[in-house]
Amino acid sequence: MPLTLKVSRENVAEIAACARARWKIENESFNILKNNGYHLEHNFGHGKQNLAMLFAAMNMLAFAIHTACDCLEDLWVKAREAKGARKRFFEHIRTITAYLVFPDWQTLMTTLINSKPPPEIEKQIAG
């Protein structure tokens, strides 16, 4: 049974503010999933039974992990801020990890933040 709140003069403004906040969170989340690299608007109808659902579930899992990183991982946040848009951030990760091997998370994120690999990674480029 859903919770029903009684609306009164005392609580109407607070209830309206909560509803607006919920709408904003939902709207921004769906916008990110649709327009910022997750391609959730895409019809993943490649399989006959479960493949489409698997692709959509993997997208949602990636979004959840990225959201957790946005909330908990300082280097992730700094790297995202350094690259601007979320989509561009992921493009940078995809590009540099295709050509370079990073020894750890901190080195990868620091390279994104500074737009310059540390000396030990530069040896890979030169060598």
PDB file of N, CA, C and O in Angstrom, residues 16-80:
ATOM      1  N   ALA A  16       6.003  19.917  -2.516  1.00  0.00           N
ATOM      2  CA  ALA A  16       6.274  20.369  -3.882  1.00  0.00           C
ATOM      3  C   ALA A  16       7.779  20.396  -4.161  1.00  0.00           C
ATOM      4  O   ALA A  16       8.220  19.982  -5.237  1.00  0.00           O
ATOM      5  N   ALA A  17       8.571  20.849  -3.192  1.00  0.00           N
ATOM      6  CA  ALA A  17      10.026  20.876  -3.366  1.00  0.00           C
ATOM      7  C   ALA A  17      10.582  19.459  -3.521  1.00  0.00           C
ATOM      8  O   ALA A  17      11.456  19.215  -4.358  1.00  0.00           O
ATOM      9  N   CYS A  18      10.070  18.522  -2.759  1.00  0.00           N
ATOM     10  CA  CYS A  18      10.503  17.119  -2.878  1.00  0.00           C
ATOM     11  C   CYS A  18      10.143  16.559  -4.250  1.00  0.00           C
ATOM     12  O   CYS A  18      10.943  15.846  -4.867  1.00  0.00           O
ATOM     13  N   ALA A  19       8.956  16.865  -4.726  1.00  0.00           N
ATOM     14  CA  ALA A  19       8.534  16.369  -6.041  1.00  0.00           C
ATOM     15  C   ALA A  19       9.404  16.956  -7.146  1.00  0.00           C
ATOM     16  O   ALA A  19       9.815  16.242  -8.072  1.00  0.00           O
ATOM     17  N   ARG A  20       9.720  18.248  -7.050  1.00  0.00           N
ATOM     18  CA  ARG A  20      10.595  18.871  -8.049  1.00  0.00           C
ATOM     19  C   ARG A  20      11.994  18.251  -8.009  1.00  0.00           C
ATOM     20  O   ARG A  20      12.617  18.017  -9.045  1.00  0.00           O
ATOM     21  N   ALA A  21      12.504  17.989  -6.812  1.00  0.00           N
ATOM     22  CA  ALA A  21      13.834  17.376  -6.677  1.00  0.00           C
ATOM     23  C   ALA A  21      13.841  15.977  -7.293  1.00  0.00           C
ATOM     24  O   ALA A  21      14.781  15.604  -7.993  1.00  0.00           O
ATOM     25  N   ARG A  22      12.789  15.201  -7.041  1.00  0.00           N
ATOM     26  CA  ARG A  22      12.704  13.853  -7.624  1.00  0.00           C
ATOM     27  C   ARG A  22      12.650  13.935  -9.143  1.00  0.00           C
ATOM     28  O   ARG A  22      13.335  13.188  -9.837  1.00  0.00           O
ATOM     29  N   TRP A  23      11.849  14.836  -9.677  1.00  0.00           N
ATOM     30  CA  TRP A  23      11.751  14.997 -11.126  1.00  0.00           C
ATOM     31  C   TRP A  23      13.108  15.370 -11.705  1.00  0.00           C
ATOM     32  O   TRP A  23      13.529  14.833 -12.734  1.00  0.00           O
ATOM     33  N   LYS A  24      13.831  16.294 -11.048  1.00  0.00           N
ATOM     34  CA  LYS A  24      15.131  16.751 -11.530  1.00  0.00           C
ATOM     35  C   LYS A  24      16.127  15.595 -11.570  1.00  0.00           C
ATOM     36  O   LYS A  24      16.852  15.410 -12.558  1.00  0.00           O
ATOM     37  N   ILE A  25      16.165  14.786 -10.519  1.00  0.00           N
ATOM     38  CA  ILE A  25      17.074  13.644 -10.471  1.00  0.00           C
ATOM     39  C   ILE A  25      16.748  12.669 -11.599  1.00  0.00           C
ATOM     40  O   ILE A  25      17.631  12.211 -12.317  1.00  0.00           O
ATOM     41  N   GLU A  26      15.482  12.332 -11.763  1.00  0.00           N
ATOM     42  CA  GLU A  26      15.079  11.394 -12.815  1.00  0.00           C
ATOM     43  C   GLU A  26      15.395  11.957 -14.197  1.00  0.00           C
ATOM     44  O   GLU A  26      15.948  11.261 -15.053  1.00  0.00           O
ATOM     45  N   ASN A  27      15.066  13.220 -14.434  1.00  0.00           N
ATOM     46  CA  ASN A  27      15.281  13.840 -15.728  1.00  0.00           C
ATOM     47  C   ASN A  27      16.768  13.880 -16.081  1.00  0.00           C
ATOM     48  O   ASN A  27      17.162  13.545 -17.197  1.00  0.00           O
ATOM     49  N   GLU A  28      17.605  14.287 -15.124  1.00  0.00           N
ATOM     50  CA  GLU A  28      19.038  14.361 -15.388  1.00  0.00           C
ATOM     51  C   GLU A  28      19.626  12.975 -15.626  1.00  0.00           C
ATOM     52  O   GLU A  28      20.467  12.789 -16.503  1.00  0.00           O
ATOM     53  N   SER A  29      19.183  11.989 -14.862  1.00  0.00           N
ATOM     54  CA  SER A  29      19.693  10.622 -15.033  1.00  0.00           C
ATOM     55  C   SER A  29      19.330  10.074 -16.403  1.00  0.00           C
ATOM     56  O   SER A  29      20.174   9.499 -17.104  1.00  0.00           O
ATOM     57  N   PHE A  30      18.082  10.230 -16.814  1.00  0.00           N
ATOM     58  CA  PHE A  30      17.666   9.735 -18.130  1.00  0.00           C
ATOM     59  C   PHE A  30      18.387  10.488 -19.246  1.00  0.00           C
ATOM     60  O   PHE A  30      18.753   9.891 -20.262  1.00  0.00           O
ATOM     61  N   ASN A  31      18.617  11.780 -19.057  1.00  0.00           N
ATOM     62  CA  ASN A  31      19.342  12.566 -20.050  1.00  0.00           C
ATOM     63  C   ASN A  31      20.767  12.044 -20.202  1.00  0.00           C
ATOM     64  O   ASN A  31      21.272  11.898 -21.321  1.00  0.00           O
ATOM     65  N   ILE A  32      21.436  11.752 -19.084  1.00  0.00           N
ATOM     66  CA  ILE A  32      22.790  11.205 -19.137  1.00  0.00           C
ATOM     67  C   ILE A  32      22.791   9.861 -19.848  1.00  0.00           C
ATOM     68  O   ILE A  32      23.613   9.596 -20.717  1.00  0.00           O
ATOM     69  N   LEU A  33      21.847   8.993 -19.488  1.00  0.00           N
ATOM     70  CA  LEU A  33      21.792   7.662 -20.094  1.00  0.00           C
ATOM     71  C   LEU A  33      21.510   7.725 -21.591  1.00  0.00           C
ATOM     72  O   LEU A  33      21.976   6.883 -22.352  1.00  0.00           O
ATOM     73  N   LYS A  34      20.779   8.722 -22.019  1.00  0.00           N
ATOM     74  CA  LYS A  34      20.407   8.826 -23.429  1.00  0.00           C
ATOM     75  C   LYS A  34      21.479   9.544 -24.256  1.00  0.00           C
ATOM     76  O   LYS A  34      21.776   9.125 -25.367  1.00  0.00           O
ATOM     77  N   ASN A  35      22.065  10.610 -23.723  1.00  0.00           N
ATOM     78  CA  ASN A  35      22.882  11.505 -24.545  1.00  0.00           C
ATOM     79  C   ASN A  35      24.375  11.532 -24.227  1.00  0.00           C
ATOM     80  O   ASN A  35      25.121  12.189 -24.933  1.00  0.00           O
ATOM     81  N   ASN A  36      24.823  10.881 -23.192  1.00  0.00           N
ATOM     82  CA  ASN A  36      26.220  11.037 -22.784  1.00  0.00           C
ATOM     83  C   ASN A  36      27.026   9.750 -22.831  1.00  0.00           C
ATOM     84  O   ASN A  36      27.785   9.438 -21.928  1.00  0.00           O
ATOM     85  N   GLY A  37      26.859   8.987 -23.879  1.00  0.00           N
ATOM     86  CA  GLY A  37      27.718   7.850 -24.104  1.00  0.00           C
ATOM     87  C   GLY A  37      27.158   6.497 -23.731  1.00  0.00           C
ATOM     88  O   GLY A  37      27.746   5.472 -24.061  1.00  0.00           O
ATOM     89  N   TYR A  38      26.036   6.439 -23.061  1.00  0.00           N
ATOM     90  CA  TYR A  38      25.471   5.146 -22.669  1.00  0.00           C
ATOM     91  C   TYR A  38      24.522   4.592 -23.734  1.00  0.00           C
ATOM     92  O   TYR A  38      24.204   3.410 -23.709  1.00  0.00           O
ATOM     93  N   HIS A  39      24.054   5.427 -24.625  1.00  0.00           N
ATOM     94  CA  HIS A  39      23.221   5.025 -25.766  1.00  0.00           C
ATOM     95  C   HIS A  39      21.989   4.232 -25.349  1.00  0.00           C
ATOM     96  O   HIS A  39      21.595   3.286 -26.018  1.00  0.00           O
ATOM     97  N   LEU A  40      21.364   4.614 -24.248  1.00  0.00           N
ATOM     98  CA  LEU A  40      20.216   3.852 -23.783  1.00  0.00           C
ATOM     99  C   LEU A  40      19.009   4.007 -24.708  1.00  0.00           C
ATOM    100  O   LEU A  40      18.119   3.168 -24.702  1.00  0.00           O
ATOM    101  N   GLU A  41      18.996   5.038 -25.543  1.00  0.00           N
ATOM    102  CA  GLU A  41      17.890   5.188 -26.490  1.00  0.00           C
ATOM    103  C   GLU A  41      18.023   4.199 -27.642  1.00  0.00           C
ATOM    104  O   GLU A  41      17.089   3.969 -28.385  1.00  0.00           O
ATOM    105  N   HIS A  42      19.199   3.590 -27.782  1.00  0.00           N
ATOM    106  CA  HIS A  42      19.459   2.634 -28.860  1.00  0.00           C
ATOM    107  C   HIS A  42      18.686   1.344 -28.610  1.00  0.00           C
ATOM    108  O   HIS A  42      18.590   0.862 -27.493  1.00  0.00           O
ATOM    109  N   ASN A  43      18.135   0.795 -29.650  1.00  0.00           N
ATOM    110  CA  ASN A  43      17.444  -0.490 -29.558  1.00  0.00           C
ATOM    111  C   ASN A  43      18.489  -1.588 -29.716  1.00  0.00           C
ATOM    112  O   ASN A  43      18.976  -1.831 -30.799  1.00  0.00           O
ATOM    113  N   PHE A  44      18.833  -2.234 -28.612  1.00  0.00           N
ATOM    114  CA  PHE A  44      19.834  -3.291 -28.647  1.00  0.00           C
ATOM    115  C   PHE A  44      19.203  -4.599 -29.110  1.00  0.00           C
ATOM    116  O   PHE A  44      19.403  -5.640 -28.520  1.00  0.00           O
ATOM    117  N   GLY A  45      18.449  -4.566 -30.183  1.00  0.00           N
ATOM    118  CA  GLY A  45      17.725  -5.734 -30.658  1.00  0.00           C
ATOM    119  C   GLY A  45      18.564  -6.639 -31.528  1.00  0.00           C
ATOM    120  O   GLY A  45      18.145  -7.003 -32.626  1.00  0.00           O
ATOM    121  N   HIS A  46      19.760  -6.988 -31.066  1.00  0.00           N
ATOM    122  CA  HIS A  46      20.643  -7.815 -31.869  1.00  0.00           C
ATOM    123  C   HIS A  46      20.407  -9.306 -31.650  1.00  0.00           C
ATOM    124  O   HIS A  46      20.718 -10.113 -32.499  1.00  0.00           O
ATOM    125  N   GLY A  47      19.898  -9.657 -30.495  1.00  0.00           N
ATOM    126  CA  GLY A  47      19.724 -11.068 -30.176  1.00  0.00           C
ATOM    127  C   GLY A  47      18.279 -11.492 -30.328  1.00  0.00           C
ATOM    128  O   GLY A  47      17.379 -10.680 -30.498  1.00  0.00           O
ATOM    129  N   LYS A  48      18.060 -12.789 -30.270  1.00  0.00           N
ATOM    130  CA  LYS A  48      16.702 -13.292 -30.427  1.00  0.00           C
ATOM    131  C   LYS A  48      15.968 -13.386 -29.103  1.00  0.00           C
ATOM    132  O   LYS A  48      14.746 -13.353 -29.066  1.00  0.00           O
ATOM    133  N   GLN A  49      16.717 -13.501 -27.989  1.00  0.00           N
ATOM    134  CA  GLN A  49      16.029 -13.642 -26.705  1.00  0.00           C
ATOM    135  C   GLN A  49      16.525 -12.646 -25.665  1.00  0.00           C
ATOM    136  O   GLN A  49      15.806 -11.755 -25.283  1.00  0.00           O
ATOM    137  N   ASN A  50      17.760 -12.811 -25.223  1.00  0.00           N
ATOM    138  CA  ASN A  50      18.207 -12.075 -24.048  1.00  0.00           C
ATOM    139  C   ASN A  50      19.315 -11.057 -24.285  1.00  0.00           C
ATOM    140  O   ASN A  50      19.672 -10.326 -23.377  1.00  0.00           O
ATOM    141  N   LEU A  51      19.860 -10.994 -25.479  1.00  0.00           N
ATOM    142  CA  LEU A  51      21.008 -10.126 -25.716  1.00  0.00           C
ATOM    143  C   LEU A  51      20.666  -8.649 -25.528  1.00  0.00           C
ATOM    144  O   LEU A  51      21.443  -7.900 -24.938  1.00  0.00           O
ATOM    145  N   ALA A  52      19.518  -8.225 -26.007  1.00  0.00           N
ATOM    146  CA  ALA A  52      19.124  -6.823 -25.867  1.00  0.00           C
ATOM    147  C   ALA A  52      19.030  -6.436 -24.398  1.00  0.00           C
ATOM    148  O   ALA A  52      19.504  -5.370 -23.992  1.00  0.00           O
ATOM    149  N   MET A  53      18.438  -7.289 -23.586  1.00  0.00           N
ATOM    150  CA  MET A  53      18.319  -7.006 -22.153  1.00  0.00           C
ATOM    151  C   MET A  53      19.692  -7.010 -21.485  1.00  0.00           C
ATOM    152  O   MET A  53      19.970  -6.201 -20.610  1.00  0.00           O
ATOM    153  N   LEU A  54      20.570  -7.905 -21.922  1.00  0.00           N
ATOM    154  CA  LEU A  54      21.917  -7.950 -21.377  1.00  0.00           C
ATOM    155  C   LEU A  54      22.660  -6.646 -21.654  1.00  0.00           C
ATOM    156  O   LEU A  54      23.290  -6.073 -20.755  1.00  0.00           O
ATOM    157  N   PHE A  55      22.591  -6.148 -22.898  1.00  0.00           N
ATOM    158  CA  PHE A  55      23.255  -4.888 -23.232  1.00  0.00           C
ATOM    159  C   PHE A  55      22.694  -3.721 -22.422  1.00  0.00           C
ATOM    160  O   PHE A  55      23.435  -2.884 -21.922  1.00  0.00           O
ATOM    161  N   ALA A  56      21.384  -3.651 -22.278  1.00  0.00           N
ATOM    162  CA  ALA A  56      20.769  -2.584 -21.492  1.00  0.00           C
ATOM    163  C   ALA A  56      21.185  -2.700 -20.027  1.00  0.00           C
ATOM    164  O   ALA A  56      21.504  -1.692 -19.384  1.00  0.00           O
ATOM    165  N   ALA A  57      21.219  -3.918 -19.490  1.00  0.00           N
ATOM    166  CA  ALA A  57      21.623  -4.122 -18.093  1.00  0.00           C
ATOM    167  C   ALA A  57      23.089  -3.734 -17.881  1.00  0.00           C
ATOM    168  O   ALA A  57      23.439  -3.141 -16.852  1.00  0.00           O
ATOM    169  N   MET A  58      23.937  -4.051 -18.850  1.00  0.00           N
ATOM    170  CA  MET A  58      25.350  -3.671 -18.732  1.00  0.00           C
ATOM    171  C   MET A  58      25.510  -2.152 -18.753  1.00  0.00           C
ATOM    172  O   MET A  58      26.348  -1.596 -18.033  1.00  0.00           O
ATOM    173  N   ASN A  59      24.727  -1.475 -19.564  1.00  0.00           N
ATOM    174  CA  ASN A  59      24.744  -0.009 -19.578  1.00  0.00           C
ATOM    175  C   ASN A  59      24.324   0.562 -18.226  1.00  0.00           C
ATOM    176  O   ASN A  59      24.925   1.510 -17.726  1.00  0.00           O
ATOM    177  N   MET A  60      23.275   0.001 -17.657  1.00  0.00           N
ATOM    178  CA  MET A  60      22.798   0.475 -16.353  1.00  0.00           C
ATOM    179  C   MET A  60      23.832   0.201 -15.259  1.00  0.00           C
ATOM    180  O   MET A  60      24.045   1.034 -14.375  1.00  0.00           O
ATOM    181  N   LEU A  61      24.502  -0.948 -15.332  1.00  0.00           N
ATOM    182  CA  LEU A  61      25.554  -1.268 -14.375  1.00  0.00           C
ATOM    183  C   LEU A  61      26.721  -0.293 -14.507  1.00  0.00           C
ATOM    184  O   LEU A  61      27.242   0.208 -13.501  1.00  0.00           O
ATOM    185  N   ALA A  62      27.124   0.002 -15.741  1.00  0.00           N
ATOM    186  CA  ALA A  62      28.201   0.973 -15.958  1.00  0.00           C
ATOM    187  C   ALA A  62      27.810   2.340 -15.405  1.00  0.00           C
ATOM    188  O   ALA A  62      28.610   3.004 -14.733  1.00  0.00           O
ATOM    189  N   PHE A  63      26.577   2.755 -15.655  1.00  0.00           N
ATOM    190  CA  PHE A  63      26.102   4.044 -15.137  1.00  0.00           C
ATOM    191  C   PHE A  63      26.151   4.052 -13.608  1.00  0.00           C
ATOM    192  O   PHE A  63      26.573   5.044 -13.003  1.00  0.00           O
ATOM    193  N   ALA A  64      25.759   2.960 -12.973  1.00  0.00           N
ATOM    194  CA  ALA A  64      25.783   2.890 -11.510  1.00  0.00           C
ATOM    195  C   ALA A  64      27.215   2.984 -10.974  1.00  0.00           C
ATOM    196  O   ALA A  64      27.479   3.703 -10.002  1.00  0.00           O
ATOM    197  N   ILE A  65      28.135   2.281 -11.622  1.00  0.00           N
ATOM    198  CA  ILE A  65      29.535   2.335 -11.190  1.00  0.00           C
ATOM    199  C   ILE A  65      30.107   3.730 -11.399  1.00  0.00           C
ATOM    200  O   ILE A  65      30.793   4.275 -10.528  1.00  0.00           O
ATOM    201  N   HIS A  66      29.809   4.344 -12.534  1.00  0.00           N
ATOM    202  CA  HIS A  66      30.311   5.700 -12.798  1.00  0.00           C
ATOM    203  C   HIS A  66      29.724   6.694 -11.810  1.00  0.00           C
ATOM    204  O   HIS A  66      30.412   7.624 -11.371  1.00  0.00           O
ATOM    205  N   THR A  67      28.465   6.517 -11.453  1.00  0.00           N
ATOM    206  CA  THR A  67      27.842   7.401 -10.466  1.00  0.00           C
ATOM    207  C   THR A  67      28.503   7.238  -9.105  1.00  0.00           C
ATOM    208  O   THR A  67      28.753   8.226  -8.405  1.00  0.00           O
ATOM    209  N   ALA A  68      28.816   5.992  -8.723  1.00  0.00           N
ATOM    210  CA  ALA A  68      29.525   5.753  -7.461  1.00  0.00           C
ATOM    211  C   ALA A  68      30.897   6.427  -7.490  1.00  0.00           C
ATOM    212  O   ALA A  68      31.310   7.047  -6.503  1.00  0.00           O
ATOM    213  N   CYS A  69      31.601   6.321  -8.624  1.00  0.00           N
ATOM    214  CA  CYS A  69      32.896   6.993  -8.751  1.00  0.00           C
ATOM    215  C   CYS A  69      32.745   8.511  -8.632  1.00  0.00           C
ATOM    216  O   CYS A  69      33.587   9.176  -8.022  1.00  0.00           O
ATOM    217  N   ASP A  70      31.678   9.054  -9.222  1.00  0.00           N
ATOM    218  CA  ASP A  70      31.420  10.492  -9.115  1.00  0.00           C
ATOM    219  C   ASP A  70      31.261  10.920  -7.655  1.00  0.00           C
ATOM    220  O   ASP A  70      31.614  12.042  -7.286  1.00  0.00           O
ATOM    221  N   CYS A  71      30.724  10.043  -6.839  1.00  0.00           N
ATOM    222  CA  CYS A  71      30.454  10.366  -5.432  1.00  0.00           C
ATOM    223  C   CYS A  71      31.618  10.041  -4.505  1.00  0.00           C
ATOM    224  O   CYS A  71      31.761  10.682  -3.459  1.00  0.00           O
ATOM    225  N   LEU A  72      32.466   9.062  -4.870  1.00  0.00           N
ATOM    226  CA  LEU A  72      33.420   8.521  -3.906  1.00  0.00           C
ATOM    227  C   LEU A  72      34.889   8.637  -4.291  1.00  0.00           C
ATOM    228  O   LEU A  72      35.754   8.546  -3.422  1.00  0.00           O
ATOM    229  N   GLU A  73      35.196   8.808  -5.556  1.00  0.00           N
ATOM    230  CA  GLU A  73      36.580   8.726  -6.021  1.00  0.00           C
ATOM    231  C   GLU A  73      37.097  10.100  -6.446  1.00  0.00           C
ATOM    232  O   GLU A  73      36.748  10.613  -7.510  1.00  0.00           O
ATOM    233  N   ASP A  74      37.962  10.692  -5.610  1.00  0.00           N
ATOM    234  CA  ASP A  74      38.452  12.054  -5.853  1.00  0.00           C
ATOM    235  C   ASP A  74      39.219  12.190  -7.175  1.00  0.00           C
ATOM    236  O   ASP A  74      39.020  13.161  -7.906  1.00  0.00           O
ATOM    237  N   LEU A  75      40.092  11.246  -7.474  1.00  0.00           N
ATOM    238  CA  LEU A  75      40.856  11.341  -8.724  1.00  0.00           C
ATOM    239  C   LEU A  75      39.939  11.256  -9.939  1.00  0.00           C
ATOM    240  O   LEU A  75      40.153  11.940 -10.937  1.00  0.00           O
ATOM    241  N   TRP A  76      38.923  10.420  -9.873  1.00  0.00           N
ATOM    242  CA  TRP A  76      37.928  10.307 -10.954  1.00  0.00           C
ATOM    243  C   TRP A  76      37.266  11.657 -11.186  1.00  0.00           C
ATOM    244  O   TRP A  76      37.141  12.113 -12.318  1.00  0.00           O
ATOM    245  N   VAL A  77      36.844  12.292 -10.096  1.00  0.00           N
ATOM    246  CA  VAL A  77      36.160  13.584 -10.196  1.00  0.00           C
ATOM    247  C   VAL A  77      37.091  14.629 -10.807  1.00  0.00           C
ATOM    248  O   VAL A  77      36.687  15.385 -11.704  1.00  0.00           O
ATOM    249  N   LYS A  78      38.329  14.674 -10.363  1.00  0.00           N
ATOM    250  CA  LYS A  78      39.288  15.646 -10.913  1.00  0.00           C
ATOM    251  C   LYS A  78      39.557  15.381 -12.393  1.00  0.00           C
ATOM    252  O   LYS A  78      39.661  16.318 -13.189  1.00  0.00           O
ATOM    253  N   ALA A  79      39.668  14.108 -12.760  1.00  0.00           N
ATOM    254  CA  ALA A  79      39.897  13.776 -14.174  1.00  0.00           C
ATOM    255  C   ALA A  79      38.690  14.147 -15.023  1.00  0.00           C
ATOM    256  O   ALA A  79      38.840  14.663 -16.135  1.00  0.00           O
ATOM    257  N   ARG A  80      37.495  13.895 -14.504  1.00  0.00           N
ATOM    258  CA  ARG A  80      36.279  14.283 -15.249  1.00  0.00           C
ATOM    259  C   ARG A  80      36.223  15.783 -15.436  1.00  0.00           C
ATOM    260  O   ARG A  80      35.876  16.277 -16.503  1.00  0.00           O
TER     261      ARG A  80
END
